[in-house]
Amino acid sequence: MSDKLTRAEAAVYRLLTLADRPDETVEVLFGKPFAAETGEWVCPCRIVGAGRDMCFRVFGADGVQALQLSFAVIDGAMAGKGLRLLWDGEAFGGFTAAAF
């Protein structure tokens, strides 16, 4: 895997649009969690768009926890940058918000 997670390498991704610039997208990518040599698990993730390119490697006790924590890291990074995002035309509340 390259230093910057690509769509081809990602396990899943989501395309969002900027609320004030609907023609501009923000791509959020989550890689497949993997075991590190330390015994911890790592989930690579990345936000690309709105003039930003932020890459993260989120650690957890197992792959599920690393993935769960990566949702919180991505939500925090987007909130910290003040990004107001839409998903399928509706306000996007984040990956950790209840979706059902």
mmCIF file of C-alpha atoms in Angstrom, residues 30 45 47 56 58 65-80 94-97:
data_model
loop_
_atom_site.group_PDB
_atom_site.id
_atom_site.type_symbol
_atom_site.label_atom_id
_atom_site.label_comp_id
_atom_site.label_asym_id
_atom_site.label_seq_id
_atom_site.Cartn_x
_atom_site.Cartn_y
_atom_site.Cartn_z
ATOM 1 C CA PHE A 30 -11.041 3.688 4.815
ATOM 2 C CA CYS A 45 -7.884 6.383 6.331
ATOM 3 C CA ILE A 47 -9.793 12.707 3.516
ATOM 4 C CA PHE A 56 -4.317 8.914 9.209
ATOM 5 C CA VAL A 58 -5.601 4.704 13.513
ATOM 6 C CA GLN A 65 -11.716 -1.299 17.105
ATOM 7 C CA ALA A 66 -9.229 0.280 14.694
ATOM 8 C CA LEU A 67 -12.028 0.731 12.141
ATOM 9 C CA GLN A 68 -14.435 2.099 14.761
ATOM 10 C CA LEU A 69 -11.852 4.578 16.026
ATOM 11 C CA SER A 70 -11.051 5.663 12.471
ATOM 12 C CA PHE A 71 -14.683 6.835 12.109
ATOM 13 C CA ALA A 72 -14.216 9.080 15.155
ATOM 14 C CA VAL A 73 -10.861 10.384 13.892
ATOM 15 C CA ILE A 74 -12.330 11.256 10.487
ATOM 16 C CA ASP A 75 -15.371 12.941 12.075
ATOM 17 C CA GLY A 76 -13.105 14.971 14.351
ATOM 18 C CA ALA A 77 -10.836 16.023 11.498
ATOM 19 C CA MET A 78 -13.777 17.173 9.373
ATOM 20 C CA ALA A 79 -15.393 19.024 12.291
ATOM 21 C CA GLY A 80 -12.060 20.660 13.133
ATOM 22 C CA GLY A 94 -20.658 12.111 10.440
ATOM 23 C CA PHE A 95 -19.648 8.482 10.523
ATOM 24 C CA THR A 96 -20.269 8.085 14.251
ATOM 25 C CA ALA A 97 -23.836 9.483 14.138
#
